[in-house]
CSV table of C-alpha atoms and ligand atoms in Angstrom, one decimal:
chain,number,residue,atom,x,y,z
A,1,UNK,CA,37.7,-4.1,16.4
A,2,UNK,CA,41.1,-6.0,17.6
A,3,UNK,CA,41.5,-9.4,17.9
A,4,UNK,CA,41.5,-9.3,21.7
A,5,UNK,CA,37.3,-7.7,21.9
A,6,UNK,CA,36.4,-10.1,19.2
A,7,UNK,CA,37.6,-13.3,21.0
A,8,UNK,CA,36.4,-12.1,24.1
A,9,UNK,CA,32.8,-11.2,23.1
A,10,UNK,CA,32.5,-14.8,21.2
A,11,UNK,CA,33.5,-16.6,24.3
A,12,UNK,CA,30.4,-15.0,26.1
A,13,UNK,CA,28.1,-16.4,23.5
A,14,UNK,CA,26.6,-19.7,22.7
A,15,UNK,CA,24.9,-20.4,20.2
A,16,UNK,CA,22.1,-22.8,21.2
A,17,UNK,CA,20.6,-25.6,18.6
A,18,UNK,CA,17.3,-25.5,20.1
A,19,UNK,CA,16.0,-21.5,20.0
A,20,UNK,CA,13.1,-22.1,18.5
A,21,UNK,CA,11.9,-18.4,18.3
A,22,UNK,CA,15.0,-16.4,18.2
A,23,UNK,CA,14.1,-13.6,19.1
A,24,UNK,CA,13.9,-13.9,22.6
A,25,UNK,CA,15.2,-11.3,25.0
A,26,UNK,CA,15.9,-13.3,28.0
A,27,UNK,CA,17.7,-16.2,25.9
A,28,UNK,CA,19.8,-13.5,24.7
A,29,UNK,CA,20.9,-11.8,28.5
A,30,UNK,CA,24.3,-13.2,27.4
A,31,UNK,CA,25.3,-10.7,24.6
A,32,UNK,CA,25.4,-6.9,25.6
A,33,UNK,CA,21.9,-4.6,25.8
A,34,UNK,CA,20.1,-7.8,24.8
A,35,UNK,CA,16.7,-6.2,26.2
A,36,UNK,CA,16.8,-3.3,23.9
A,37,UNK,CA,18.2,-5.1,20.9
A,38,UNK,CA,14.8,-4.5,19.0
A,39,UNK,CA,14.7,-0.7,19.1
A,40,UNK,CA,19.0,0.2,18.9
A,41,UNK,CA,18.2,-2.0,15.6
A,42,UNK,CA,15.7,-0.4,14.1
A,43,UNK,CA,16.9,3.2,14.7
A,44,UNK,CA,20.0,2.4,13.1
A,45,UNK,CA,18.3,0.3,10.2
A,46,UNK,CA,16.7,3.6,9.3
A,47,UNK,CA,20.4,5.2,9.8
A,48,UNK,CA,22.4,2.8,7.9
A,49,UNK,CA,20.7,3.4,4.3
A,50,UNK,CA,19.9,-0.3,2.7
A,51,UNK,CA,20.9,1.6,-0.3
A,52,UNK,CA,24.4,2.9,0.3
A,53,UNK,CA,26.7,0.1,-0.8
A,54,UNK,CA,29.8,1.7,0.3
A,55,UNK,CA,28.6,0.7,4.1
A,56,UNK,CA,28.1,-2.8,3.3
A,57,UNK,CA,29.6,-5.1,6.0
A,58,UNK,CA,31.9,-6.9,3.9
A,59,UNK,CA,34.2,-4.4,3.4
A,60,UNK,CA,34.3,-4.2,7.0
A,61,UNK,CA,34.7,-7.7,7.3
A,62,UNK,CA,37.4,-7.5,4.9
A,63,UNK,CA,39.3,-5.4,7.0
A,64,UNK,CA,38.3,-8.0,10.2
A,65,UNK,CA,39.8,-10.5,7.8
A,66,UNK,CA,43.5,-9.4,8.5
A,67,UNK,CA,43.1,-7.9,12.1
A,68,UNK,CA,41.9,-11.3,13.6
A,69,UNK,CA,43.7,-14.4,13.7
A,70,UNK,CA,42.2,-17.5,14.9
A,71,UNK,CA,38.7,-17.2,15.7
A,72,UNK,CA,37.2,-15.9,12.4
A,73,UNK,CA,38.5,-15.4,9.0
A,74,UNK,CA,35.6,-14.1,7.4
A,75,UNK,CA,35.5,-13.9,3.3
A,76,UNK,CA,33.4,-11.6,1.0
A,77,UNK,CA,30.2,-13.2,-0.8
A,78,UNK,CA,31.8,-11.5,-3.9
A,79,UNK,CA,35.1,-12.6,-3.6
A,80,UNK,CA,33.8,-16.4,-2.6
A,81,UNK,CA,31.5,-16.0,-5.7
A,82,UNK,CA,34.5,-14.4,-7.5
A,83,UNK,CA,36.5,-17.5,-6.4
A,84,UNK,CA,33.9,-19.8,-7.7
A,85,UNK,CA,33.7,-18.3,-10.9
A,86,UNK,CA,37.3,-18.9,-11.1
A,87,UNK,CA,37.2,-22.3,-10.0
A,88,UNK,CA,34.9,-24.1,-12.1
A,89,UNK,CA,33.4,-21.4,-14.7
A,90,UNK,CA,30.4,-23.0,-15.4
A,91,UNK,CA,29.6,-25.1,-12.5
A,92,UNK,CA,30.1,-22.3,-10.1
A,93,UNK,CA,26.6,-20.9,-9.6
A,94,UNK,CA,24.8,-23.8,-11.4
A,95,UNK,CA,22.3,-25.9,-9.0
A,96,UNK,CA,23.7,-29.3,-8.4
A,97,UNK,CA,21.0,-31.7,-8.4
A,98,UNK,CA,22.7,-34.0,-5.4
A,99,UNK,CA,19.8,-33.5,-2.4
A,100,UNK,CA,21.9,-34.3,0.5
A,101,UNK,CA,24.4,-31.5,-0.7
A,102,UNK,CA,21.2,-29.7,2.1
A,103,UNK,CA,23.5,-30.1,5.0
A,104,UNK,CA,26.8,-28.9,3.1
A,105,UNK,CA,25.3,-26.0,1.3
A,106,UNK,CA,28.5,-24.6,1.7
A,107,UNK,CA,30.3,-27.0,-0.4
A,108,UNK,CA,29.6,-24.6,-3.5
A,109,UNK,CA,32.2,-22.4,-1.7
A,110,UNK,CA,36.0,-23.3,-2.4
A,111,UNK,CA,37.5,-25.2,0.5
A,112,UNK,CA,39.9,-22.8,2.2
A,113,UNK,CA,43.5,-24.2,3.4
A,114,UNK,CA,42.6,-23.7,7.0
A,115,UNK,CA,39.1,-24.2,6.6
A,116,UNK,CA,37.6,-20.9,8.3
A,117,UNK,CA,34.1,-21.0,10.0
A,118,UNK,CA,32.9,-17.9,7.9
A,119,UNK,CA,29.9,-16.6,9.6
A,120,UNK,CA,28.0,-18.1,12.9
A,121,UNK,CA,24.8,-17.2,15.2
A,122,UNK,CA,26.8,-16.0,17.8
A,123,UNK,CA,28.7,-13.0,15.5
A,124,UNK,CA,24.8,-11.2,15.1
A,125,UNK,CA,22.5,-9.8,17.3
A,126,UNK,CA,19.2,-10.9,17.0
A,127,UNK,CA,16.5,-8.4,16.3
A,128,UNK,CA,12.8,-7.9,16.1
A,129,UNK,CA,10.6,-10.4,14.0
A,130,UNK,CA,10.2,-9.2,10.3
A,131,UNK,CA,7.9,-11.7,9.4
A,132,UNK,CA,7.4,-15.4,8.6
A,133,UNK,CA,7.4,-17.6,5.2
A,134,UNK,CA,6.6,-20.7,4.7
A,135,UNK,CA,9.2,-22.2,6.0
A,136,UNK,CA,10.7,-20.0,8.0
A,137,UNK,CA,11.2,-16.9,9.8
A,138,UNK,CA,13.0,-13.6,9.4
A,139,UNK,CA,14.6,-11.5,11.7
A,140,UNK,CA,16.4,-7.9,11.8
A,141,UNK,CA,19.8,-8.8,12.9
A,142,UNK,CA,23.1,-6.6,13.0
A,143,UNK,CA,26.4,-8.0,12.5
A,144,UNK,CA,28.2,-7.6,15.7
A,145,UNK,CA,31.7,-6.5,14.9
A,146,UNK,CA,31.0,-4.2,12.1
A,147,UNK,CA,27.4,-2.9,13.4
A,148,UNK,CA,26.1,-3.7,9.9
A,149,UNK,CA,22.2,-4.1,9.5
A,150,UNK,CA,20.6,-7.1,7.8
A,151,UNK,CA,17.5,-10.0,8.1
A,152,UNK,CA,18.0,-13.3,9.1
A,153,UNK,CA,16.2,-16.0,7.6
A,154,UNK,CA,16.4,-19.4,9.8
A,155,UNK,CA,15.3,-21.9,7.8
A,156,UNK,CA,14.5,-25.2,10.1
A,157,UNK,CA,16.5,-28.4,8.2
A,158,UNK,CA,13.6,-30.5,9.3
A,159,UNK,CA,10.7,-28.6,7.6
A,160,UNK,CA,12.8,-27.8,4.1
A,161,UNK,CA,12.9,-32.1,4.0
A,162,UNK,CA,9.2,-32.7,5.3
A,163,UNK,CA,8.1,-29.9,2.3
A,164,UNK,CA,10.9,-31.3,0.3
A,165,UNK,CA,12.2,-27.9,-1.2
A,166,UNK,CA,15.9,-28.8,-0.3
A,167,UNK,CA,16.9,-28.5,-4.2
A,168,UNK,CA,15.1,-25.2,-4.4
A,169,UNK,CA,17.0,-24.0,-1.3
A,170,UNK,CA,19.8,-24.6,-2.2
A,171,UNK,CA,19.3,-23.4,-5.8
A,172,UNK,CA,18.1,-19.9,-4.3
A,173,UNK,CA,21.4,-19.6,-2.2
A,174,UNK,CA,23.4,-21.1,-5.1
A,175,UNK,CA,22.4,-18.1,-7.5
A,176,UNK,CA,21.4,-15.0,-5.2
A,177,UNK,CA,24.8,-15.2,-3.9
A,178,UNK,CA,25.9,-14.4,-7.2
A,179,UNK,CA,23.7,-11.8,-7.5
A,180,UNK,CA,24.4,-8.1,-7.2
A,181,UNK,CA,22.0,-5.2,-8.2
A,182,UNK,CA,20.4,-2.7,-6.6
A,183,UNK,CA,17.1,-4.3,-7.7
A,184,UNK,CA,17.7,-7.2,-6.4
A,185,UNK,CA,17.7,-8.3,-2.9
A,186,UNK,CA,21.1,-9.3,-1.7
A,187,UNK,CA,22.6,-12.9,-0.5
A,188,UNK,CA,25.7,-11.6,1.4
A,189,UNK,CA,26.4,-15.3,2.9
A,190,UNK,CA,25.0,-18.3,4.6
A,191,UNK,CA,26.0,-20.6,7.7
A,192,UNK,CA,24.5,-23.5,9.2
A,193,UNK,CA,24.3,-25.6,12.6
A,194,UNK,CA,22.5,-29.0,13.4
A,195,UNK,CA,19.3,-28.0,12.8
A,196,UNK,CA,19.0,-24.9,11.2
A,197,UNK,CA,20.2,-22.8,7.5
A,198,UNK,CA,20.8,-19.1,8.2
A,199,UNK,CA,20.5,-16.6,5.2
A,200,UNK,CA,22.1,-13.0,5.9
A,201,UNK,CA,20.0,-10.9,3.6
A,202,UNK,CA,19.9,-7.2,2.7
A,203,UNK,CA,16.7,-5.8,4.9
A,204,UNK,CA,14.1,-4.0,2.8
A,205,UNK,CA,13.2,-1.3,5.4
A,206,UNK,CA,10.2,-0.9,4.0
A,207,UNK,CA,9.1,-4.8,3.6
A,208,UNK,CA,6.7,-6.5,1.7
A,209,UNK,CA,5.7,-4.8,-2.0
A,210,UNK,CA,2.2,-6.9,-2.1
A,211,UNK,CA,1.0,-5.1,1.3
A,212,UNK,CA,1.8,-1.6,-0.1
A,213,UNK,CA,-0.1,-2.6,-2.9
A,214,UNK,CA,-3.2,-3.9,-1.3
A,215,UNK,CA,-3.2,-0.8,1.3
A,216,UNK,CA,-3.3,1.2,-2.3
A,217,UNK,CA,-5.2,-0.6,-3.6
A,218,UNK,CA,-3.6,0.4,-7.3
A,219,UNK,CA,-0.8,2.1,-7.6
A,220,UNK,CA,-0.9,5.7,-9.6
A,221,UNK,CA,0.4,5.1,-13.1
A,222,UNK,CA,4.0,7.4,-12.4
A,223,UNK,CA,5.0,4.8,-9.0
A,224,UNK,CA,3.5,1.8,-11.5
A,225,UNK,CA,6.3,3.1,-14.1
A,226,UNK,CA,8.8,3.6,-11.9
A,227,UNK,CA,8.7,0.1,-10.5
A,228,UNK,CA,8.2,-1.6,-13.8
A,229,UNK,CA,11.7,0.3,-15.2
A,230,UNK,CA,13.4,-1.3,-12.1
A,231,UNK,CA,11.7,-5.0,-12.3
A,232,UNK,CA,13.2,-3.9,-16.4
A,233,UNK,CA,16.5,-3.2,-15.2
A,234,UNK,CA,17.3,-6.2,-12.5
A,235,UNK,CA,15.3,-8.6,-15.1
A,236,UNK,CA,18.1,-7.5,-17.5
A,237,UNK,CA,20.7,-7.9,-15.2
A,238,UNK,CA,19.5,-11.5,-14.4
A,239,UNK,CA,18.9,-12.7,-18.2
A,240,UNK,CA,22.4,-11.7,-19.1
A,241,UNK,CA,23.5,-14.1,-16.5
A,242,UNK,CA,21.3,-16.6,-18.0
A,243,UNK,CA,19.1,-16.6,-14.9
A,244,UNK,CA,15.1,-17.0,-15.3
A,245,UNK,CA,13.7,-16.0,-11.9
A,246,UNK,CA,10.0,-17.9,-12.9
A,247,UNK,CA,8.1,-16.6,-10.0
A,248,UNK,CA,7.8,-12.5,-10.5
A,249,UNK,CA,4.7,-11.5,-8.4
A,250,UNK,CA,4.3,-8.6,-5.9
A,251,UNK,CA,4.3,-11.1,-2.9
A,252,UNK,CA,8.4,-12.1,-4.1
A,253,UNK,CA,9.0,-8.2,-4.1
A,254,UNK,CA,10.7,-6.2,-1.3
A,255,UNK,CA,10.8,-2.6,-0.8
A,256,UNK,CA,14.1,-0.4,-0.1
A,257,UNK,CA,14.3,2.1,3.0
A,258,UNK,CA,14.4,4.7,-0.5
A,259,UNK,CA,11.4,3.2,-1.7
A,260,UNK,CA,13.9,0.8,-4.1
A,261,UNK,CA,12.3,-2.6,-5.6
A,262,UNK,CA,14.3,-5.5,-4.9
A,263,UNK,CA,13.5,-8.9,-6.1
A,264,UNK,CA,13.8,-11.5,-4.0
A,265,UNK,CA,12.6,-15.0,-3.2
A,266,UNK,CA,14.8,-17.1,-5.7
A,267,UNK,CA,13.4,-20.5,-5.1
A,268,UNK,CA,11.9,-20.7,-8.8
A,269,UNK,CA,14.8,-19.6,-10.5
A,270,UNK,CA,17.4,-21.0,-12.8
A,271,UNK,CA,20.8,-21.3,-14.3
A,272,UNK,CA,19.8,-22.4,-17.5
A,273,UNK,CA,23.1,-21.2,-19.9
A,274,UNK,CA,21.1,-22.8,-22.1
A,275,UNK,CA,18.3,-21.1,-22.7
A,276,UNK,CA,15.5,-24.1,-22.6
A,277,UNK,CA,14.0,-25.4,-19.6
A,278,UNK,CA,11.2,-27.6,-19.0
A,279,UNK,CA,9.6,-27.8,-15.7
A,280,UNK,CA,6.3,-26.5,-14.6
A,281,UNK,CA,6.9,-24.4,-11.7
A,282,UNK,CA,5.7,-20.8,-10.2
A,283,UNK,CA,2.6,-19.0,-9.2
A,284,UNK,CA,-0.6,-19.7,-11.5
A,285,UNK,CA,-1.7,-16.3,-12.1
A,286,UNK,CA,1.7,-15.3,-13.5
A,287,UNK,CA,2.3,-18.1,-15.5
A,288,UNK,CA,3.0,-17.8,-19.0
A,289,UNK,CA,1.5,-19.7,-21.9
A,290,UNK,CA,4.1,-21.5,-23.0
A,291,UNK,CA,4.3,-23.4,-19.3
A,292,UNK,CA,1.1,-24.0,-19.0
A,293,UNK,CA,0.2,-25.5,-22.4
A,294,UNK,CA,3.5,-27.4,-23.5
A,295,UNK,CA,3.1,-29.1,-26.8
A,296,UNK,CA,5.8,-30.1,-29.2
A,297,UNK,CA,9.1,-28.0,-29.1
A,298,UNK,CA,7.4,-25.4,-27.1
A,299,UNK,CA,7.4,-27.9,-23.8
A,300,UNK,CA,10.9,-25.7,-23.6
A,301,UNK,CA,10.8,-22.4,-22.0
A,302,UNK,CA,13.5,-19.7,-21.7
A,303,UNK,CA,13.5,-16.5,-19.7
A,304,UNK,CA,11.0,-14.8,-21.8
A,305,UNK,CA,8.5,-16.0,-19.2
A,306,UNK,CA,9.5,-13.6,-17.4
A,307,UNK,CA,8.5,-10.7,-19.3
A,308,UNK,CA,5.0,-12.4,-19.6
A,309,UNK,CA,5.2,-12.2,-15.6
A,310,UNK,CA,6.5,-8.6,-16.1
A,311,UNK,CA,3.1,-7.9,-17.6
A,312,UNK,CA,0.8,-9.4,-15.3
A,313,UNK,CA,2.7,-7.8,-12.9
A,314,UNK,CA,2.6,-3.9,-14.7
A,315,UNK,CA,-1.3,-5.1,-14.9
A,316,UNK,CA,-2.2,-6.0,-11.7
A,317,UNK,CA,-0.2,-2.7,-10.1
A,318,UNK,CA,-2.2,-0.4,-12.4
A,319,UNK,CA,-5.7,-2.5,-11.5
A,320,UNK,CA,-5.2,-4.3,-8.1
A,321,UNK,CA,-5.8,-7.8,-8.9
A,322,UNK,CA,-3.7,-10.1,-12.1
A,323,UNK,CA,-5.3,-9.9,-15.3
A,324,UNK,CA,-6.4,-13.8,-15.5
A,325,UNK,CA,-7.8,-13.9,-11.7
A,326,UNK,CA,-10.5,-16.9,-12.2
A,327,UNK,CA,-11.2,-20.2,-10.8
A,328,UNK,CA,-8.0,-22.3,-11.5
A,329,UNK,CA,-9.4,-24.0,-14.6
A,330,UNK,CA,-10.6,-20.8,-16.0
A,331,UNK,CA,-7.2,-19.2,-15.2
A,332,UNK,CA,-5.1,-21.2,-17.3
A,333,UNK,CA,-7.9,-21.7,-20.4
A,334,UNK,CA,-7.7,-17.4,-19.8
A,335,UNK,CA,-3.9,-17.3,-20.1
A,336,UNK,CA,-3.8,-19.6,-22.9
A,337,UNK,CA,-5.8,-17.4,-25.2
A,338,UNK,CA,-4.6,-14.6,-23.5
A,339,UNK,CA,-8.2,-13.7,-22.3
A,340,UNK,CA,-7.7,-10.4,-20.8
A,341,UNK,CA,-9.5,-6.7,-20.8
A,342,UNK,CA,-7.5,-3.2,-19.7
A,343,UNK,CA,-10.0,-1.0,-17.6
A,344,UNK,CA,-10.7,2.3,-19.1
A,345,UNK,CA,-9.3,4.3,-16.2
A,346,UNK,CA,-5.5,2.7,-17.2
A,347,UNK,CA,-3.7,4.8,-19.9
A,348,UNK,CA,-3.0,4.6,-23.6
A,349,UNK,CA,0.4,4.0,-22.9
A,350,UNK,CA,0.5,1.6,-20.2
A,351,UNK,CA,-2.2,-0.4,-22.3
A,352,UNK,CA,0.3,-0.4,-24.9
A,353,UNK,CA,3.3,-2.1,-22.9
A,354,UNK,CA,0.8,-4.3,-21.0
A,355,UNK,CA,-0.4,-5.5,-24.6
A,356,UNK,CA,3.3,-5.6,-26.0
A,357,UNK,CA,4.6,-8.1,-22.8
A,358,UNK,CA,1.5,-9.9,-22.3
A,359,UNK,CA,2.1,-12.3,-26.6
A,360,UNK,CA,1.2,-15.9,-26.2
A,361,UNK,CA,4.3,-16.4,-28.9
A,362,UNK,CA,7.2,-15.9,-26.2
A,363,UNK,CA,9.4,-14.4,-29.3
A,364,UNK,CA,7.0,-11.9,-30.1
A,365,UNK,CA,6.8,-10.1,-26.4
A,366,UNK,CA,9.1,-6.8,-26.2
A,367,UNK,CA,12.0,-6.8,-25.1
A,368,UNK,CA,13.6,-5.3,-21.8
A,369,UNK,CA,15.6,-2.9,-23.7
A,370,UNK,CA,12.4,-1.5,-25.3
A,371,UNK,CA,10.7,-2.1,-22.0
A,372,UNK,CA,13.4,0.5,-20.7
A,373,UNK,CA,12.5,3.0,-23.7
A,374,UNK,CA,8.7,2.8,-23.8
A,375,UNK,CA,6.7,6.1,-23.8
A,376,UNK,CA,5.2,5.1,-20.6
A,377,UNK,CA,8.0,4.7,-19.1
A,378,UNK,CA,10.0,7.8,-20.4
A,379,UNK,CA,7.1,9.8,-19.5
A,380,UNK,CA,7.2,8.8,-15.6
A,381,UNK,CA,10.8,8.2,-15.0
A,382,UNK,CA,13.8,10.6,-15.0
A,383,UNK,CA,17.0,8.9,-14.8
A,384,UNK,CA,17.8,8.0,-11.1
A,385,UNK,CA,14.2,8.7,-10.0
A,386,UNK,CA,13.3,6.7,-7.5
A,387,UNK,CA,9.3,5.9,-6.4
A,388,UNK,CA,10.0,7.6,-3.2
A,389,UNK,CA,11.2,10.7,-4.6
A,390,UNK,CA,7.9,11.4,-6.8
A,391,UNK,CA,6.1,10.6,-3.1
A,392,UNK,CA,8.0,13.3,-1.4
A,393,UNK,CA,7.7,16.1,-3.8
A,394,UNK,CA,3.9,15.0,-4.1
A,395,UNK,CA,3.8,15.8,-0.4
A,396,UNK,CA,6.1,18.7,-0.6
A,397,UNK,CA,3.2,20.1,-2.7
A,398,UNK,CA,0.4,18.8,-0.7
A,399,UNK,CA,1.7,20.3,2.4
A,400,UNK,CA,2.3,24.0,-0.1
A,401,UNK,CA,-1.1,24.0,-1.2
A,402,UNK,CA,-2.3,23.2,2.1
A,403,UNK,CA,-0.3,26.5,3.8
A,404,UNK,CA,-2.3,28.8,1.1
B,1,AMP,P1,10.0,-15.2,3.3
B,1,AMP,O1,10.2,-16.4,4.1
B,1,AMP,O2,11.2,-14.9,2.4
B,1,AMP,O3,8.8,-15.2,2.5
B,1,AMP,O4,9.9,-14.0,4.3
B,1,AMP,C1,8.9,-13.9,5.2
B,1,AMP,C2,8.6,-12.4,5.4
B,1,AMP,O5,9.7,-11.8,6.1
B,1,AMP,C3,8.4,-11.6,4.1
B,1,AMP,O6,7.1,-11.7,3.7
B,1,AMP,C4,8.8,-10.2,4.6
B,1,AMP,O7,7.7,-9.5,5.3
B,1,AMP,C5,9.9,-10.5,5.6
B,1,AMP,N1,11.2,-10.4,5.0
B,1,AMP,C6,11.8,-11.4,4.4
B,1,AMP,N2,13.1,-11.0,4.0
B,1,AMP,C7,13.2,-9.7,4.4
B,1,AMP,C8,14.2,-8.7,4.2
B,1,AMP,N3,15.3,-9.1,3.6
B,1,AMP,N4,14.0,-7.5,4.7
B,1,AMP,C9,12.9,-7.2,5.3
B,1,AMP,N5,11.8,-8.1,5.5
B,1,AMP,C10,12.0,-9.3,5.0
């Protein structure tokens, strides 16, 4: 798009502090086809695979980059990461523990000679609603000048302070903007105005992982697999960037328009190059021994508690609810001893890795490498398969037996 469309289609928009439900058709008559913003989105959502990289925006934007001149000068996440990593090696992508760093959270990215405004409301189109979090709400949203497809999450400066999670904000944009794996839901960049914190995310077409689960109730051991050797494969990725992610559960799961996992919901995790952390944090039911009973040297924890996780998790897709489901108390006296039984129905072989990642001693659980090689998992994945895949050819032969 020239510089000349670009200028003129920002000067028709303002962005207005006070929207408190974006998505609102008549607040938006000022952009083009406002009134059927919901639907041209989700048809070309479906279009514009979530999993084909080579459309991403940024490269797009790149190209924006050097055909505009005043208005924006957009940067890639990667290269601003890129440029971080450069910058200050270490302190790049590690949370800063300075609260009222809230209102700058772009100060982790390297002040620019001209100091461009990278990304702003009025540059997306606001789409339908894709749900609400605690403190916050998500929105489809396309990227005006390149078309590109992705969620919105408008985090409300007010709320973050009142629940005080400002730290664990701005830890989460800190590392997933560093992030990239196909696993792992993607932080492609981050703006703010007065009142609000905007997150452009990758959109999971197919949303939330914990509502396919509860609509199956338990998933068949082959899709269980299948998700387990990708939660294996971005859990890898993360742990050789020294990043624990502390809060694996199916509710912190999305789900790719190709049926992909992709992690997401980073406000537990950590930079720890380290290794050893200390603080108490995460969901009860996935929490690991070690957290929950420090004494001595094991008050320290390293990203081994997420493999623990990674068994609950393999656990509660094959049986619908976490192994250690109890009354709170009971929960952690449960987890401590590692008070668990497999029902018969679940195979050999998934009781074997299910055993092997659920070890009180953190050093003794398997690792993701043999995570990757187990029998159960060899036995439901070919390379590349993807969940969906098994789904369609399981239909392909439901519908053949069906013509017979
Ligand atoms: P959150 O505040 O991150 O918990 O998000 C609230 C809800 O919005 C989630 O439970 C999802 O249903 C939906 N959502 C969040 N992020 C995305 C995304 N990137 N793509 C699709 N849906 C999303």
């Amino acid at each position: 798009m020239g510089t000349q469309t670009l200028e003129a289609s920002f000067e028709r928009i303002t962005v207005n502090d006070d929207y408190d439900d974006l998505y609102n058709p008549s607040a938006y008559h000022k952009s083009k086809g406002s009134l059927s913003t919901a639907m041209t989105l989700t048809g070309l959502a479906t279009s514009t695979s979530a999993g084909n990289r080579m459309k991403l925006p940024l490269q797009k934007l790149q190209s924006t980059t050097t055909t505009t001149s005043t208005i924006t000068k957009v940067h890639l996440p990667s290269q601003v990461a890129q440029h971080n990593r450069d910058q200050s090696s270490s302190a790049a992508s590690r949370p800063s523990d300075d609260p009222s760093a809230l209102t700058h959270v772009r100060s982790s990215i390297p002040q620019q000679p001209s100091s461009p405004k990278l990304f702003h409301l009025g540059m997306f189109e606001i789409g339908k609603p894709l749900g609400k979090g605690k403190f916050g709400r998500v929105y489809l949203a396309k990227h005006r000048s390149s078309g590109f497809i992705c969620a919105l999450k408008v985090l409300h400066k007010s709320e973050l302070q009142m629940g005080k999670v400002e730290k664990q904000v701005r830890r989460e944009i800190e590392i997933q903007s560093n992030l990239a794996h196909p696993n792992i839901l993607r932080l492609y960049g981050h703006f703010h105005d007065a009142k609000r914190i905007f997150l452009i995310l990758e959109f999971a077409g197919k949303g939330e992982l914990y509502k396919h689960l509860r609509k199956e109730v338990r998933f068949p051991e082959w899709k269980a697999a299948q998700y387990i050797a990708q939660m294996a494969a971005a859990l890898k990725y993360l742990h050789k960037k020294h990043v624990m992610h502390r809060d694996i559960k199916p509710e912190n799961i999305l789900v790719g328009i190709h049926g992909e996992i992709k992690i997401s919901d980073f406000g537990w995790s950590v930079h720890a190059p380290n290794n050893r952390r200390k603080t108490m944090c995460g969901t009860l039911d996935y929490l690991p021994p070690e957290m929950i009973k420090p004494t001595g040297n094991d008050s320290f924890y390293s990203e081994k508690v997420d493999l623990w996780s990674l068994g609950v998790l393999t656990y509660e897709f094959l049986c619908g609810e976490a192994p250690f489901e109890d009354e709170p108390l009971k929960t952690q006296k449960r987890i401590v001893r590692c008070e668990m039984t497999v029902p018969g129905y679940v195979s050999a072989e998934a009781k074997d890795l299910i055993k092997k990642l659920l070890v009180v001693d953190p050093e003794k659980r398997i690792s993701l490498e043999d995570v990757e090689r187990h029998p159960w998992i060899i036995k439901h994945c070919v390379k590349g398969e993807r969940a969906t895949n098994r789904s369609a050819e399981l239909a392909k032969m439901m519908r053949k037996s069906g013509d017979k």
